[in-house]
Amino acid sequence: MYTDKVMDHFSNPRNVGDITDASGEGTVGNPTCGDLMTIYIKVKDDIIEDIKFKTFGCGAAIATSSMVTELAMGKNVDEALKITRNDVADALEGLPPVKMHCSNLAADALQAAIEDYKKKKAEKE
Ligand code: FES
């Protein structure tokens, strides 16, 4: 049912944890399955220097969060904001249709973390 890439990121997730002095953080939940995901980013000069995630979710949610952190690491925040649910699913070489909503969680949490960073930055200026 799952691709090797999904199994790899599920069994060996990258960038798990949190960042205590994060520049931005975003939490999203899926009301249907009750799963939750938080993404933390550390940003310098608009570049994502570090990114971590925590998830209370299914295996696909773990794999998609892990993949989204890899896709966003080192990117400019505006570029990272363009990472879509489909980009995450494609990078994992596909997700079963019933699991596509899990990749929504990962992309949405990343976007929420970047919006939080931008809001905090605007407040400082
Ligand atoms: Fe809820 Fe996957 S079943 S995120």
Short mmCIF file of N, CA and C and ligand atoms in Angstrom, two decimals:
data_model
loop_
_atom_site.label_atom_id
_atom_site.label_comp_id
_atom_site.label_asym_id
_atom_site.label_seq_id
_atom_site.Cartn_x
_atom_site.Cartn_y
_atom_site.Cartn_z
N MET A 1 0.82 -1.21 0.00
CA MET A 1 0.00 0.00 0.00
C MET A 1 0.87 1.27 0.00
N TYR A 2 2.00 1.22 0.73
CA TYR A 2 2.88 2.40 0.79
C TYR A 2 4.13 2.20 -0.04
N THR A 3 4.66 3.30 -0.58
CA THR A 3 5.91 3.23 -1.33
C THR A 3 7.09 3.05 -0.36
N ASP A 4 8.24 2.66 -0.92
CA ASP A 4 9.44 2.48 -0.09
C ASP A 4 9.82 3.80 0.57
N LYS A 5 9.62 4.90 -0.15
CA LYS A 5 9.96 6.23 0.39
C LYS A 5 9.13 6.54 1.63
N VAL A 6 7.83 6.23 1.56
CA VAL A 6 6.95 6.47 2.71
C VAL A 6 7.43 5.61 3.88
N MET A 7 7.71 4.34 3.60
CA MET A 7 8.14 3.43 4.67
C MET A 7 9.45 3.90 5.29
N ASP A 8 10.35 4.42 4.44
CA ASP A 8 11.63 4.92 4.92
C ASP A 8 11.43 6.11 5.86
N HIS A 9 10.61 7.07 5.45
CA HIS A 9 10.40 8.26 6.30
C HIS A 9 9.57 7.94 7.52
N PHE A 10 8.73 6.88 7.42
CA PHE A 10 7.94 6.48 8.58
C PHE A 10 8.83 5.78 9.60
N SER A 11 9.72 4.89 9.13
CA SER A 11 10.54 4.14 10.09
C SER A 11 11.73 4.94 10.58
N ASN A 12 12.13 5.95 9.78
CA ASN A 12 13.31 6.72 10.16
C ASN A 12 13.03 8.20 9.91
N PRO A 13 12.08 8.77 10.66
CA PRO A 13 11.69 10.15 10.38
C PRO A 13 12.81 11.15 10.62
N ARG A 14 12.94 12.14 9.73
CA ARG A 14 13.98 13.17 9.85
C ARG A 14 13.40 14.37 10.60
N ASN A 15 14.28 15.03 11.34
CA ASN A 15 13.94 16.32 11.97
C ASN A 15 12.77 16.25 12.96
N VAL A 16 12.77 15.20 13.77
CA VAL A 16 11.74 15.09 14.81
C VAL A 16 12.16 15.91 16.02
N GLY A 17 11.21 16.57 16.66
CA GLY A 17 11.50 17.29 17.90
C GLY A 17 10.91 18.67 17.87
N ASP A 18 11.47 19.56 18.72
CA ASP A 18 10.99 20.93 18.66
C ASP A 18 12.19 21.87 18.73
N ILE A 19 11.91 23.16 18.55
CA ILE A 19 12.96 24.19 18.60
C ILE A 19 12.49 25.17 19.67
N THR A 20 13.24 25.29 20.77
CA THR A 20 12.74 26.11 21.88
C THR A 20 12.69 27.60 21.51
N ASP A 21 13.67 28.09 20.76
CA ASP A 21 13.62 29.51 20.39
C ASP A 21 13.24 29.64 18.91
N ALA A 22 12.18 28.96 18.53
CA ALA A 22 11.74 28.95 17.13
C ALA A 22 11.35 30.35 16.66
N SER A 23 11.62 30.64 15.38
CA SER A 23 11.20 31.92 14.80
C SER A 23 9.72 31.87 14.45
N GLY A 24 9.21 30.67 14.26
CA GLY A 24 7.78 30.53 13.95
C GLY A 24 7.36 29.12 14.25
N GLU A 25 6.08 28.97 14.59
CA GLU A 25 5.57 27.61 14.79
C GLU A 25 4.12 27.54 14.36
N GLY A 26 3.74 26.39 13.84
CA GLY A 26 2.38 26.24 13.36
C GLY A 26 1.83 24.88 13.74
N THR A 27 0.61 24.88 14.25
CA THR A 27 -0.04 23.62 14.60
C THR A 27 -1.35 23.52 13.83
N VAL A 28 -1.55 22.37 13.23
CA VAL A 28 -2.83 22.14 12.58
C VAL A 28 -3.35 20.76 12.98
N GLY A 29 -4.65 20.63 12.95
CA GLY A 29 -5.27 19.35 13.30
C GLY A 29 -6.25 18.95 12.23
N ASN A 30 -6.47 17.66 12.14
CA ASN A 30 -7.49 17.18 11.22
C ASN A 30 -8.70 16.73 12.04
N PRO A 31 -9.82 17.43 11.87
CA PRO A 31 -10.97 17.12 12.72
C PRO A 31 -11.53 15.72 12.49
N THR A 32 -11.29 15.17 11.30
CA THR A 32 -11.85 13.85 11.02
C THR A 32 -11.14 12.74 11.77
N CYS A 33 -9.81 12.74 11.69
CA CYS A 33 -9.08 11.65 12.35
C CYS A 33 -8.55 12.08 13.71
N GLY A 34 -8.59 13.40 14.00
CA GLY A 34 -8.13 13.86 15.31
C GLY A 34 -6.62 14.01 15.42
N ASP A 35 -5.91 13.79 14.30
CA ASP A 35 -4.45 13.90 14.35
C ASP A 35 -4.00 15.36 14.39
N LEU A 36 -2.83 15.56 15.00
CA LEU A 36 -2.30 16.91 15.21
C LEU A 36 -0.85 16.96 14.75
N MET A 37 -0.46 18.11 14.21
CA MET A 37 0.93 18.26 13.80
C MET A 37 1.43 19.67 14.10
N THR A 38 2.65 19.76 14.63
CA THR A 38 3.26 21.07 14.86
C THR A 38 4.60 21.12 14.14
N ILE A 39 4.83 22.24 13.46
CA ILE A 39 6.13 22.45 12.80
C ILE A 39 6.78 23.70 13.39
N TYR A 40 8.06 23.59 13.70
CA TYR A 40 8.85 24.70 14.24
C TYR A 40 9.91 25.06 13.21
N ILE A 41 10.09 26.38 12.99
CA ILE A 41 11.17 26.79 12.07
C ILE A 41 12.07 27.83 12.74
N LYS A 42 13.34 27.74 12.39
CA LYS A 42 14.33 28.72 12.82
C LYS A 42 14.78 29.42 11.55
N VAL A 43 14.57 30.73 11.49
CA VAL A 43 14.82 31.45 10.25
C VAL A 43 15.87 32.53 10.45
N LYS A 44 16.79 32.62 9.51
CA LYS A 44 17.76 33.71 9.53
C LYS A 44 17.83 34.31 8.14
N ASP A 45 17.71 35.63 8.05
CA ASP A 45 17.69 36.32 6.76
C ASP A 45 16.70 35.67 5.79
N ASP A 46 15.54 35.31 6.30
CA ASP A 46 14.46 34.69 5.52
C ASP A 46 14.78 33.29 5.01
N ILE A 47 15.87 32.69 5.49
CA ILE A 47 16.20 31.32 5.08
C ILE A 47 15.88 30.38 6.25
N ILE A 48 15.23 29.28 5.95
CA ILE A 48 14.91 28.30 6.99
C ILE A 48 16.18 27.51 7.32
N GLU A 49 16.75 27.84 8.45
CA GLU A 49 18.03 27.22 8.84
C GLU A 49 17.82 25.92 9.58
N ASP A 50 16.68 25.82 10.27
CA ASP A 50 16.39 24.58 10.99
C ASP A 50 14.88 24.40 11.02
N ILE A 51 14.48 23.16 11.01
CA ILE A 51 13.04 22.87 11.02
C ILE A 51 12.83 21.54 11.73
N LYS A 52 11.83 21.50 12.59
CA LYS A 52 11.54 20.27 13.33
C LYS A 52 10.02 20.07 13.37
N PHE A 53 9.63 18.84 13.61
CA PHE A 53 8.19 18.60 13.73
C PHE A 53 7.88 17.63 14.85
N LYS A 54 6.63 17.76 15.31
CA LYS A 54 6.07 16.80 16.26
C LYS A 54 4.72 16.43 15.72
N THR A 55 4.38 15.16 15.77
CA THR A 55 3.05 14.81 15.30
C THR A 55 2.42 13.73 16.15
N PHE A 56 1.14 13.90 16.40
CA PHE A 56 0.33 12.83 16.97
C PHE A 56 -0.51 12.36 15.81
N GLY A 57 0.06 11.50 15.02
CA GLY A 57 -0.68 11.15 13.82
C GLY A 57 -0.37 9.75 13.35
N CYS A 58 -0.99 9.41 12.24
CA CYS A 58 -0.82 8.09 11.66
C CYS A 58 0.57 7.99 11.00
N GLY A 59 0.88 6.82 10.49
CA GLY A 59 2.17 6.60 9.83
C GLY A 59 2.38 7.54 8.66
N ALA A 60 1.33 7.76 7.88
CA ALA A 60 1.47 8.65 6.72
C ALA A 60 1.71 10.09 7.17
N ALA A 61 1.12 10.48 8.29
CA ALA A 61 1.34 11.83 8.81
C ALA A 61 2.80 11.99 9.24
N ILE A 62 3.36 10.95 9.83
CA ILE A 62 4.78 11.00 10.23
C ILE A 62 5.65 11.11 8.98
N ALA A 63 5.37 10.29 7.98
CA ALA A 63 6.19 10.30 6.76
C ALA A 63 6.06 11.64 6.03
N THR A 64 4.86 12.20 5.97
CA THR A 64 4.71 13.46 5.24
C THR A 64 5.35 14.61 6.01
N SER A 65 5.27 14.59 7.35
CA SER A 65 5.93 15.68 8.09
C SER A 65 7.42 15.60 7.90
N SER A 66 7.95 14.38 7.97
CA SER A 66 9.38 14.20 7.79
C SER A 66 9.80 14.73 6.42
N MET A 67 9.03 14.39 5.39
CA MET A 67 9.36 14.82 4.03
C MET A 67 9.24 16.34 3.88
N VAL A 68 8.21 16.93 4.49
CA VAL A 68 8.04 18.38 4.32
C VAL A 68 9.20 19.13 4.98
N THR A 69 9.74 18.59 6.08
CA THR A 69 10.88 19.27 6.71
C THR A 69 12.09 19.20 5.77
N GLU A 70 12.25 18.06 5.08
CA GLU A 70 13.38 17.96 4.15
C GLU A 70 13.21 18.91 2.97
N LEU A 71 11.99 19.04 2.49
CA LEU A 71 11.75 19.92 1.34
C LEU A 71 11.98 21.39 1.71
N ALA A 72 11.65 21.75 2.96
CA ALA A 72 11.70 23.17 3.35
C ALA A 72 13.08 23.60 3.85
N MET A 73 13.86 22.68 4.36
CA MET A 73 15.17 23.02 4.96
C MET A 73 16.05 23.77 3.96
N GLY A 74 16.57 24.92 4.39
CA GLY A 74 17.49 25.67 3.54
C GLY A 74 16.81 26.57 2.53
N LYS A 75 15.49 26.51 2.47
CA LYS A 75 14.78 27.33 1.48
C LYS A 75 14.45 28.71 2.04
N ASN A 76 14.28 29.67 1.14
CA ASN A 76 13.76 30.97 1.48
C ASN A 76 12.30 30.77 1.91
N VAL A 77 11.84 31.54 2.91
CA VAL A 77 10.48 31.32 3.42
C VAL A 77 9.40 31.45 2.32
N ASP A 78 9.59 32.38 1.38
CA ASP A 78 8.58 32.55 0.35
C ASP A 78 8.53 31.36 -0.60
N GLU A 79 9.70 30.77 -0.83
CA GLU A 79 9.76 29.57 -1.66
C GLU A 79 9.11 28.40 -0.92
N ALA A 80 9.41 28.30 0.37
CA ALA A 80 8.88 27.19 1.18
C ALA A 80 7.37 27.28 1.30
N LEU A 81 6.86 28.50 1.26
CA LEU A 81 5.41 28.72 1.35
C LEU A 81 4.69 28.10 0.14
N LYS A 82 5.44 27.91 -0.94
CA LYS A 82 4.82 27.39 -2.16
C LYS A 82 4.78 25.86 -2.19
N ILE A 83 5.37 25.22 -1.17
CA ILE A 83 5.34 23.75 -1.14
C ILE A 83 3.90 23.29 -0.92
N THR A 84 3.40 22.51 -1.86
CA THR A 84 1.99 22.10 -1.78
C THR A 84 1.87 20.67 -1.26
N ARG A 85 0.64 20.34 -0.94
CA ARG A 85 0.33 18.97 -0.51
C ARG A 85 0.80 17.97 -1.56
N ASN A 86 0.58 18.33 -2.84
CA ASN A 86 0.97 17.41 -3.89
C ASN A 86 2.48 17.26 -4.00
N ASP A 87 3.22 18.36 -3.71
CA ASP A 87 4.69 18.26 -3.74
C ASP A 87 5.15 17.23 -2.72
N VAL A 88 4.52 17.27 -1.54
CA VAL A 88 4.91 16.33 -0.48
C VAL A 88 4.60 14.90 -0.91
N ALA A 89 3.40 14.71 -1.43
CA ALA A 89 3.00 13.36 -1.86
C ALA A 89 3.89 12.88 -3.01
N ASP A 90 4.22 13.79 -3.94
CA ASP A 90 5.07 13.41 -5.08
C ASP A 90 6.47 13.02 -4.59
N ALA A 91 7.01 13.81 -3.63
CA ALA A 91 8.35 13.52 -3.12
C ALA A 91 8.38 12.15 -2.45
N LEU A 92 7.23 11.71 -1.95
CA LEU A 92 7.15 10.40 -1.31
C LEU A 92 6.78 9.31 -2.33
N GLU A 93 6.78 9.70 -3.60
CA GLU A 93 6.43 8.81 -4.71
C GLU A 93 5.02 8.28 -4.59
N GLY A 94 4.15 9.11 -4.06
CA GLY A 94 2.72 8.78 -4.02
C GLY A 94 2.24 8.31 -2.67
N LEU A 95 0.98 8.63 -2.40
CA LEU A 95 0.33 8.18 -1.17
C LEU A 95 -0.99 7.53 -1.59
N PRO A 96 -1.44 6.54 -0.85
CA PRO A 96 -2.75 5.98 -1.18
C PRO A 96 -3.81 7.08 -1.05
N PRO A 97 -4.82 7.09 -1.93
CA PRO A 97 -5.82 8.17 -1.93
C PRO A 97 -6.43 8.43 -0.55
N VAL A 98 -6.68 7.40 0.23
CA VAL A 98 -7.30 7.63 1.55
C VAL A 98 -6.34 8.32 2.50
N LYS A 99 -5.06 8.38 2.12
CA LYS A 99 -4.07 9.00 3.01
C LYS A 99 -3.63 10.38 2.53
N MET A 100 -4.22 10.87 1.44
CA MET A 100 -3.81 12.17 0.92
C MET A 100 -4.05 13.29 1.94
N HIS A 101 -5.07 13.15 2.76
CA HIS A 101 -5.35 14.23 3.72
C HIS A 101 -4.22 14.37 4.73
N CYS A 102 -3.46 13.31 4.94
CA CYS A 102 -2.35 13.37 5.90
C CYS A 102 -1.26 14.31 5.39
N SER A 103 -1.08 14.35 4.04
CA SER A 103 -0.07 15.26 3.50
C SER A 103 -0.57 16.69 3.59
N ASN A 104 -1.89 16.90 3.63
CA ASN A 104 -2.43 18.24 3.81
C ASN A 104 -1.96 18.80 5.14
N LEU A 105 -1.98 17.95 6.14
CA LEU A 105 -1.59 18.37 7.48
C LEU A 105 -0.14 18.90 7.47
N ALA A 106 0.76 18.19 6.81
CA ALA A 106 2.17 18.59 6.79
C ALA A 106 2.35 19.92 6.08
N ALA A 107 1.75 20.07 4.90
CA ALA A 107 1.91 21.32 4.13
C ALA A 107 1.24 22.46 4.88
N ASP A 108 0.09 22.21 5.48
CA ASP A 108 -0.62 23.28 6.20
C ASP A 108 0.14 23.71 7.44
N ALA A 109 0.76 22.77 8.16
CA ALA A 109 1.51 23.14 9.37
C ALA A 109 2.74 23.96 8.99
N LEU A 110 3.39 23.60 7.87
CA LEU A 110 4.54 24.38 7.42
C LEU A 110 4.09 25.81 7.09
N GLN A 111 2.98 25.92 6.36
CA GLN A 111 2.49 27.26 6.00
C GLN A 111 2.14 28.07 7.24
N ALA A 112 1.53 27.42 8.23
CA ALA A 112 1.16 28.12 9.46
C ALA A 112 2.41 28.60 10.20
N ALA A 113 3.47 27.79 10.19
CA ALA A 113 4.72 28.18 10.86
C ALA A 113 5.35 29.38 10.16
N ILE A 114 5.30 29.39 8.83
CA ILE A 114 5.88 30.51 8.07
C ILE A 114 5.05 31.78 8.28
N GLU A 115 3.73 31.63 8.29
CA GLU A 115 2.87 32.80 8.55
C GLU A 115 3.16 33.36 9.94
N ASP A 116 3.37 32.49 10.91
CA ASP A 116 3.67 32.91 12.27
C ASP A 116 4.99 33.69 12.29
N TYR A 117 5.98 33.17 11.58
CA TYR A 117 7.28 33.86 11.48
C TYR A 117 7.09 35.25 10.88
N LYS A 118 6.32 35.32 9.79
CA LYS A 118 6.13 36.61 9.11
C LYS A 118 5.40 37.59 10.00
N LYS A 119 4.43 37.09 10.75
CA LYS A 119 3.66 37.96 11.65
C LYS A 119 4.58 38.52 12.73
N LYS A 120 5.39 37.63 13.32
CA LYS A 120 6.31 38.08 14.37
C LYS A 120 7.34 39.08 13.84
N LYS A 121 7.79 38.83 12.62
CA LYS A 121 8.77 39.72 12.02
C LYS A 121 8.15 41.10 11.78
N ALA A 122 6.93 41.12 11.28
CA ALA A 122 6.23 42.39 11.01
C ALA A 122 6.02 43.16 12.32
N GLU A 123 5.73 42.43 13.40
CA GLU A 123 5.53 43.08 14.69
C GLU A 123 6.80 43.76 15.19
N LYS A 124 7.94 43.14 14.86
CA LYS A 124 9.22 43.67 15.31
C LYS A 124 9.61 44.93 14.54
N GLU A 125 9.18 45.01 13.29
CA GLU A 125 9.61 46.12 12.44
C GLU A 125 8.83 47.42 12.74
FE1 FES B 1 -5.05 11.46 10.25
FE2 FES B 1 -3.33 10.43 8.69
S1 FES B 1 -5.11 9.48 9.42
S2 FES B 1 -3.27 12.37 9.52
#
